Amino acid sequence: MAGVSAQSRGWSSLCGLYLRLHAVRPGGGWACHGWQHSLKSRGVLCVMPPSRLPVQAQIRLYSSNDLKEGSGSPAAASAPDKSTAGPDSSKPEQKSTLLPESIQVKVKAVLKKREYGAKYMKNNFITGVRAMNEFCLKPSDLEPLRKIRRRSPHDDTESFTVYLRSDVESKAMEVWGSPEAVFRERKLRKEEEIAYRENVFKNQKLLKEYKDFLGHTKPRLSTASMFTKGPGKVVMVAICINGLNFFFKLLAWVYTGSASMFSEAIHSLADTCNQALLAVGISQSVRTPDPGHPYGFTNMRYIASLISGVGIFMMGAGLSWYHGIMGLLHPQQIESLLWAYFILAGSLVSEGATLLVAINEIRKSARTKGLSFYQYVIQSHDPSTNVVLMEDAAAVLGVIMAASCMGLTSLTGNPYYDSLGSLGVGTLLGAVSAFLIYTNTEALIGRSIQPEQVQRLIEFLESDPAVRAIHDVKATDMGLGKVRFKAEVDFDGRVVTRSYLEKQDIDQVLHEIRQVKTPEDLEAFMLKHGENIIDTLGAEVDRLEKELKQCNPEVRHVDLEIL
């Protein structure tokens, strides 16, 4: 069997196929080496491999049915002038009617690929504020530009107006003349803004000095109300009681010279200072979020509690250990301890009252969150109340320990028992400070909420028809009952598309489909409805975030990413 040899790949081999046919199989038929082929009646179909050309070429070759045996030869088959000249004059009986070849080419319609640069901003939207800030335009300059209403990313507004960035850039060039002029004007305005902020800072400083000189005639209501209930109330009660205890314990130490009484006085002083620091943390934690701190100042309570734990360790435990060691090295006789016992008894009652206030507040908060008392304390949901609880519990135990050691000293006359009491109080304070440092550090690092709560949030999202699956869930406790939830959501495109179609006029959409005749019409149709479907997907994300916050009030920040 003789075949056709395709010596080159491309359109040249396709067009010269017949000229390169140099052999005929005796039984009839043709072969295309290296080509996909299928024999049909009186012809051959050659299709080029898809990896070579994106088209299909159909070539039909016609040969004479009247050729006699032995009259056809490879030379005759390969000579184009003889195949098209009709019957040979020397042999009139032969009627060779080899028709000229016919080539049919079918090209698949493909839209031209758009080449986008590394910085493509032609279709980007820009808000009016950014247009005025970045391109130094005035509101009157934006009036003649095309205005587009878009879905708002904020909860408090339904929609807002944006402009095409390309229109804004053209308007800026029209107003300023060149990009260099825009850059100079932007730099000048930045310098003026810095100078304005410096003036505002100076004015605020002068206003503060003026208020300090004349006195604050009107206290902030928000700060005052903060310390009349909840953790603020517990902290204020503890500050007052511990301050009084420190004063009376200090007098008892001066009168008796007891090392245990000195440790108790230092203990009360440390508690008073630390709880004052907690009050500052509470007042700072309710500040309104600003651009520099978009998630607020909630962690200020944990920071204040952490510093309080460090302060207890350094001031309380350190001085107590020091005074106890010095009492062991240089023992001194102790004066009458009668007044010291009365002061310790009063301190025990007052510290016990503060402890009960803290316990009741924690029980109430734990019951609200559905947690046990122990879980609420260990997880440090309210660091301020936890600090008061631990400090007052240590104060009650410290009073009992100091009274016991002082009693042994009174009975035996040995001052070493009193020094051991000081060391015991210091050790107790060290344990409390270690617990506070550990729990507040864990909270500041960022810990997850309870697995049951995470599962409840996941089930809520997965029960929505538009959601197929939830992946990469991160639910972080931000403190004070605030949760930040982040997840990647696999949306059901069919449900989202159906949601879009339900809001459309189906007859109008069908009419638009019937008008599609060319690839350009199809592209315009798909671009229009594709953008609207993307907007519908964004609206679905907003809806899920809003419903998740409404059903779970502890979730304050939701970040749903489309998978």
PDB file of C-alpha atoms in Angstrom, residues 233-242 245 275 347-361 385 388-389 391-393 396:
ATOM      1  CA  LYS A 233     -18.842  48.395  90.588  1.00  0.00           C
ATOM      2  CA  VAL A 234     -16.823  45.437  91.923  1.00  0.00           C
ATOM      3  CA  VAL A 235     -13.549  47.239  91.196  1.00  0.00           C
ATOM      4  CA  MET A 236     -14.637  50.486  92.866  1.00  0.00           C
ATOM      5  CA  VAL A 237     -15.801  48.678  96.018  1.00  0.00           C
ATOM      6  CA  ALA A 238     -12.492  46.797  96.168  1.00  0.00           C
ATOM      7  CA  ILE A 239     -10.483  50.032  95.773  1.00  0.00           C
ATOM      8  CA  CYS A 240     -12.276  51.693  98.689  1.00  0.00           C
ATOM      9  CA  ILE A 241     -12.043  48.706 101.037  1.00  0.00           C
ATOM     10  CA  ASN A 242      -8.428  47.832 100.233  1.00  0.00           C
ATOM     11  CA  ASN A 245      -7.302  48.222 104.998  1.00  0.00           C
ATOM     12  CA  GLN A 275      -7.470  47.681  91.190  1.00  0.00           C
ATOM     13  CA  SER A 347      -9.790  43.410 107.457  1.00  0.00           C
ATOM     14  CA  LEU A 348     -11.152  39.864 107.330  1.00  0.00           C
ATOM     15  CA  VAL A 349     -14.736  41.148 107.409  1.00  0.00           C
ATOM     16  CA  SER A 350     -14.161  43.841 104.761  1.00  0.00           C
ATOM     17  CA  GLU A 351     -12.147  41.579 102.441  1.00  0.00           C
ATOM     18  CA  GLY A 352     -14.780  38.888 102.837  1.00  0.00           C
ATOM     19  CA  ALA A 353     -17.511  41.358 101.839  1.00  0.00           C
ATOM     20  CA  THR A 354     -15.599  42.358  98.707  1.00  0.00           C
ATOM     21  CA  LEU A 355     -15.032  38.690  97.911  1.00  0.00           C
ATOM     22  CA  LEU A 356     -18.760  37.989  98.146  1.00  0.00           C
ATOM     23  CA  VAL A 357     -19.514  40.896  95.771  1.00  0.00           C
ATOM     24  CA  ALA A 358     -17.030  39.485  93.230  1.00  0.00           C
ATOM     25  CA  ILE A 359     -18.423  35.948  93.580  1.00  0.00           C
ATOM     26  CA  ASN A 360     -22.010  37.105  93.025  1.00  0.00           C
ATOM     27  CA  GLU A 361     -21.003  39.100  89.935  1.00  0.00           C
ATOM     28  CA  THR A 385     -13.713  40.707  88.096  1.00  0.00           C
ATOM     29  CA  VAL A 388     -10.726  41.221  92.274  1.00  0.00           C
ATOM     30  CA  LEU A 389     -11.830  37.661  93.034  1.00  0.00           C
ATOM     31  CA  GLU A 391      -6.894  39.232  95.129  1.00  0.00           C
ATOM     32  CA  ASP A 392      -9.678  39.160  97.717  1.00  0.00           C
ATOM     33  CA  ALA A 393      -9.460  35.399  98.100  1.00  0.00           C
ATOM     34  CA  VAL A 396      -8.761  36.483 103.182  1.00  0.00           C
TER      35      VAL A 396
END
